[in-house]
Amino acid sequence: ILELALQSGSRLAEPGEFTRRAFLSGRIDLSQAEAVLDIIHSRSEQGLLLAGRQLHGDYSKKILELRNRLLELHAEREAFIDFSDELSEEGDDAPSLLRSLQEEFIQPLQEMASSYESGKLLREGLTLVLVGKPNVGKSSLLNALLRKQRAIVTPSPGTTRDVIEDSFLLSGALVRILDTAGIRAKPDEIESLGIERTISSVADADVALWLIDRSRPVSDED
């Protein structure tokens, strides 16, 4: 049936075409269009729920409410400029308008902006890097969290020479975990390259978990 339809002049939809048409026709806004993509690429329950709320229009409704209130405040300001004497007698003044602007508009916007990082973590996942000197248990912890033998574990220090990456779910949220080469004072050439990648991974991580071997005294390498 599909082949006959194509032969008769129909064509397959482009990727995202229905979402684009919905946006261009005004049925959804840009925030909701982005939510469609977030739903498709969601890798965790929390990320899916967040994208679902955004697609439902929760974020758009907040923006619309703030926009409408800002227009009201703008109208009040215009009225105060034109009729300042009459409004001052009724108790309305410029400071009260500024307080309304701060309380009803600026503060909610600041709260929305501050929620960006937490929303990003739910959508994209949290990056957790395991760091420490060689043979303190980084690879063992990685395997335990993943519940599989992802990294080789041996009594010999320096087994991990590169960054090993995997992911797991924690309370419905995605955690991207990186096992890194152990940092020590006199590494060989290959270890030095691994340590460079370790330092780079820490710089890009949301959380760096530092491991030490408490069965031994803390050393200079720690």
Short mmCIF file of C-alpha atoms in Angstrom, two decimals:
data_model
loop_
_atom_site.label_atom_id
_atom_site.label_comp_id
_atom_site.label_asym_id
_atom_site.label_seq_id
_atom_site.Cartn_x
_atom_site.Cartn_y
_atom_site.Cartn_z
CA ILE A 1 0.00 0.00 0.00
CA LEU A 2 2.84 2.39 0.90
CA GLU A 3 4.71 1.62 -2.33
CA LEU A 4 1.57 2.27 -4.40
CA ALA A 5 0.98 5.56 -2.59
CA LEU A 6 4.57 6.67 -3.29
CA GLN A 7 4.26 5.65 -6.94
CA SER A 8 1.12 7.80 -7.17
CA GLY A 9 3.00 10.92 -6.09
CA SER A 10 2.98 10.79 -2.29
CA ARG A 11 6.22 11.18 -0.37
CA LEU A 12 7.53 10.13 3.04
CA ALA A 13 7.53 12.76 5.76
CA GLU A 14 10.84 14.48 6.51
CA PRO A 15 12.29 13.92 10.01
CA GLY A 16 10.41 16.24 12.37
CA GLU A 17 8.11 17.50 9.63
CA PHE A 18 4.88 17.12 11.59
CA THR A 19 6.38 18.98 14.55
CA ARG A 20 7.64 21.73 12.22
CA ARG A 21 4.21 22.08 10.62
CA ALA A 22 2.55 22.25 14.04
CA PHE A 23 4.99 25.00 15.07
CA LEU A 24 4.60 27.02 11.84
CA SER A 25 0.81 26.81 12.07
CA GLY A 26 0.87 28.06 15.67
CA ARG A 27 -0.47 24.90 17.27
CA ILE A 28 2.64 24.54 19.46
CA ASP A 29 5.38 27.00 20.44
CA LEU A 30 9.15 26.58 20.20
CA SER A 31 9.42 25.26 23.75
CA GLN A 32 6.93 22.49 22.98
CA ALA A 33 8.67 21.69 19.68
CA GLU A 34 11.94 21.23 21.57
CA ALA A 35 10.13 18.98 24.05
CA VAL A 36 9.22 16.57 21.24
CA LEU A 37 12.91 16.03 20.53
CA ASP A 38 13.65 15.65 24.26
CA ILE A 39 10.98 12.93 24.50
CA ILE A 40 12.43 11.05 21.53
CA HIS A 41 15.97 11.12 22.94
CA SER A 42 14.99 10.68 26.60
CA ARG A 43 17.05 8.03 28.36
CA SER A 44 15.56 8.28 31.86
CA GLU A 45 12.18 8.40 33.53
CA GLN A 46 12.82 11.82 35.06
CA GLY A 47 13.93 13.25 31.71
CA LEU A 48 10.80 11.85 30.06
CA LEU A 49 8.52 13.36 32.71
CA LEU A 50 10.21 16.76 32.37
CA ALA A 51 9.87 16.74 28.58
CA GLY A 52 6.23 15.62 28.91
CA ARG A 53 5.40 18.58 31.15
CA GLN A 54 7.11 20.93 28.72
CA LEU A 55 5.19 19.44 25.77
CA HIS A 56 1.96 19.80 27.74
CA GLY A 57 2.68 23.53 27.90
CA ASP A 58 3.59 24.02 31.58
CA TYR A 59 6.65 26.11 30.71
CA SER A 60 4.77 28.07 28.02
CA LYS A 61 1.92 28.88 30.42
CA LYS A 62 4.36 30.41 32.92
CA ILE A 63 5.94 32.53 30.19
CA LEU A 64 2.49 33.66 28.96
CA GLU A 65 1.38 34.60 32.50
CA LEU A 66 4.54 36.65 33.03
CA ARG A 67 4.13 38.32 29.64
CA ASN A 68 0.53 39.31 30.38
CA ARG A 69 1.47 40.67 33.80
CA LEU A 70 4.36 42.64 32.29
CA LEU A 71 1.93 44.22 29.81
CA GLU A 72 -0.31 45.20 32.73
CA LEU A 73 2.62 46.76 34.57
CA HIS A 74 3.61 48.57 31.40
CA ALA A 75 0.09 49.98 31.12
CA GLU A 76 0.20 51.05 34.79
CA ARG A 77 3.52 52.82 34.19
CA GLU A 78 2.14 54.64 31.14
CA ALA A 79 -0.88 55.72 33.19
CA PHE A 80 1.34 56.98 35.99
CA ILE A 81 3.37 59.08 33.53
CA ASP A 82 0.23 60.65 32.05
CA PHE A 83 -1.82 60.96 35.25
CA SER A 84 0.79 61.05 38.02
CA ASP A 85 -1.01 63.73 40.06
CA GLU A 86 -4.34 61.90 40.17
CA LEU A 87 -2.72 58.48 40.83
CA SER A 88 -0.47 59.85 43.58
CA GLU A 89 -3.55 61.05 45.45
CA GLU A 90 -4.97 57.50 45.26
CA GLY A 91 -1.82 56.05 46.75
CA ASP A 92 -0.23 54.73 43.54
CA ASP A 93 3.36 55.83 43.02
CA ALA A 94 6.49 54.88 41.07
CA PRO A 95 8.15 52.92 43.93
CA SER A 96 5.09 50.67 44.27
CA LEU A 97 5.22 49.92 40.54
CA LEU A 98 8.90 49.05 40.83
CA ARG A 99 8.16 46.72 43.75
CA SER A 100 5.48 45.02 41.68
CA LEU A 101 7.95 44.64 38.82
CA GLN A 102 10.51 43.07 41.16
CA GLU A 103 8.12 40.76 43.01
CA GLU A 104 5.83 39.67 40.19
CA PHE A 105 8.20 39.59 37.23
CA ILE A 106 11.91 39.73 37.95
CA GLN A 107 11.93 37.21 40.81
CA PRO A 108 9.90 34.55 38.93
CA LEU A 109 12.18 34.95 35.91
CA GLN A 110 15.26 34.53 38.10
CA GLU A 111 13.74 31.37 39.60
CA MET A 112 13.06 29.99 36.13
CA ALA A 113 16.61 30.78 35.03
CA SER A 114 18.07 29.11 38.13
CA SER A 115 16.12 25.92 37.34
CA TYR A 116 17.96 25.53 34.03
CA GLU A 117 20.86 23.51 35.46
CA SER A 118 18.62 21.04 37.31
CA GLY A 119 16.46 20.65 34.19
CA LYS A 120 19.55 20.07 32.06
CA LEU A 121 20.71 17.31 34.45
CA LEU A 122 17.32 15.59 34.19
CA ARG A 123 17.33 15.82 30.38
CA GLU A 124 20.95 14.97 29.63
CA GLY A 125 21.98 13.13 32.79
CA LEU A 126 24.56 13.85 35.45
CA THR A 127 28.24 13.23 34.66
CA LEU A 128 30.09 11.55 37.54
CA VAL A 129 33.87 11.08 37.37
CA LEU A 130 35.77 8.68 39.66
CA VAL A 131 39.23 10.01 40.54
CA GLY A 132 42.10 8.97 42.79
CA LYS A 133 45.52 7.39 42.76
CA PRO A 134 45.97 3.91 41.20
CA ASN A 135 44.44 0.88 42.90
CA VAL A 136 42.08 2.63 45.32
CA GLY A 137 38.98 0.86 43.98
CA LYS A 138 37.67 3.14 41.21
CA SER A 139 37.08 0.29 38.74
CA SER A 140 35.57 -1.89 41.47
CA LEU A 141 33.12 0.88 42.36
CA LEU A 142 32.28 1.37 38.67
CA ASN A 143 31.48 -2.35 38.28
CA ALA A 144 29.41 -2.33 41.48
CA LEU A 145 27.31 0.66 40.40
CA LEU A 146 26.78 -0.78 36.90
CA ARG A 147 26.20 -4.29 38.29
CA LYS A 148 28.43 -5.77 35.60
CA GLN A 149 32.14 -6.29 34.92
CA ARG A 150 32.68 -3.20 32.79
CA ALA A 151 36.28 -2.50 33.85
CA ILE A 152 39.18 -4.90 34.43
CA VAL A 153 40.15 -5.16 38.10
CA THR A 154 43.56 -6.53 39.15
CA PRO A 155 45.85 -6.10 42.19
CA SER A 156 48.40 -4.38 39.93
CA PRO A 157 48.20 -0.56 40.01
CA GLY A 158 47.69 1.31 36.74
CA THR A 159 45.37 -1.22 35.07
CA THR A 160 43.05 1.51 33.80
CA ARG A 161 44.94 3.57 31.21
CA ASP A 162 42.04 5.35 29.53
CA VAL A 163 38.63 6.79 30.45
CA ILE A 164 35.95 4.06 30.67
CA GLU A 165 32.43 5.39 30.27
CA ASP A 166 29.01 3.88 30.90
CA SER A 167 25.67 4.91 32.40
CA PHE A 168 23.06 3.74 34.90
CA LEU A 169 19.77 4.98 36.34
CA LEU A 170 19.56 6.40 39.86
CA SER A 171 16.03 7.12 41.16
CA GLY A 172 14.84 7.45 37.57
CA ALA A 173 17.61 9.89 36.57
CA LEU A 174 20.44 9.09 34.17
CA VAL A 175 23.99 9.06 35.56
CA ARG A 176 26.90 9.00 33.12
CA ILE A 177 29.85 7.54 35.02
CA LEU A 178 33.51 7.72 34.02
CA ASP A 179 36.30 5.56 35.44
CA THR A 180 39.65 7.27 34.95
CA ALA A 181 43.35 6.46 35.03
CA GLY A 182 44.86 6.69 38.51
CA ILE A 183 46.97 9.78 39.20
CA ARG A 184 50.48 9.18 40.54
CA ALA A 185 53.77 11.04 40.66
CA LYS A 186 55.87 9.04 38.18
CA PRO A 187 53.64 7.52 35.51
CA ASP A 188 54.90 5.90 32.32
CA GLU A 189 54.18 7.43 28.92
CA ILE A 190 50.80 5.71 28.41
CA GLU A 191 49.69 6.50 31.96
CA SER A 192 50.61 10.17 31.42
CA LEU A 193 48.19 10.35 28.50
CA GLY A 194 45.51 8.71 30.63
CA ILE A 195 46.11 11.19 33.48
CA GLU A 196 45.70 14.08 31.03
CA ARG A 197 42.32 12.67 30.06
CA THR A 198 41.44 12.24 33.73
CA ILE A 199 42.09 15.93 34.41
CA SER A 200 40.08 16.91 31.33
CA SER A 201 37.17 14.69 32.42
CA VAL A 202 37.13 16.26 35.89
CA ALA A 203 36.94 19.75 34.35
CA ASP A 204 33.83 18.77 32.35
CA ALA A 205 32.10 16.75 35.08
CA ASP A 206 29.11 17.71 37.21
CA VAL A 207 30.48 15.68 40.14
CA ALA A 208 33.98 14.37 40.83
CA LEU A 209 34.08 11.54 43.39
CA TRP A 210 37.51 11.27 45.03
CA LEU A 211 38.42 7.79 46.26
CA ILE A 212 41.08 6.88 48.84
CA ASP A 213 42.12 3.56 50.36
CA ARG A 214 41.34 3.94 54.07
CA SER A 215 43.22 0.73 54.89
CA ARG A 216 46.41 2.75 54.30
CA PRO A 217 47.58 6.19 55.48
CA VAL A 218 46.77 9.10 53.16
CA SER A 219 49.79 9.64 50.90
CA ASP A 220 51.18 12.55 48.88
CA GLU A 221 49.69 10.98 45.75
CA ASP A 222 46.25 11.11 47.40
#
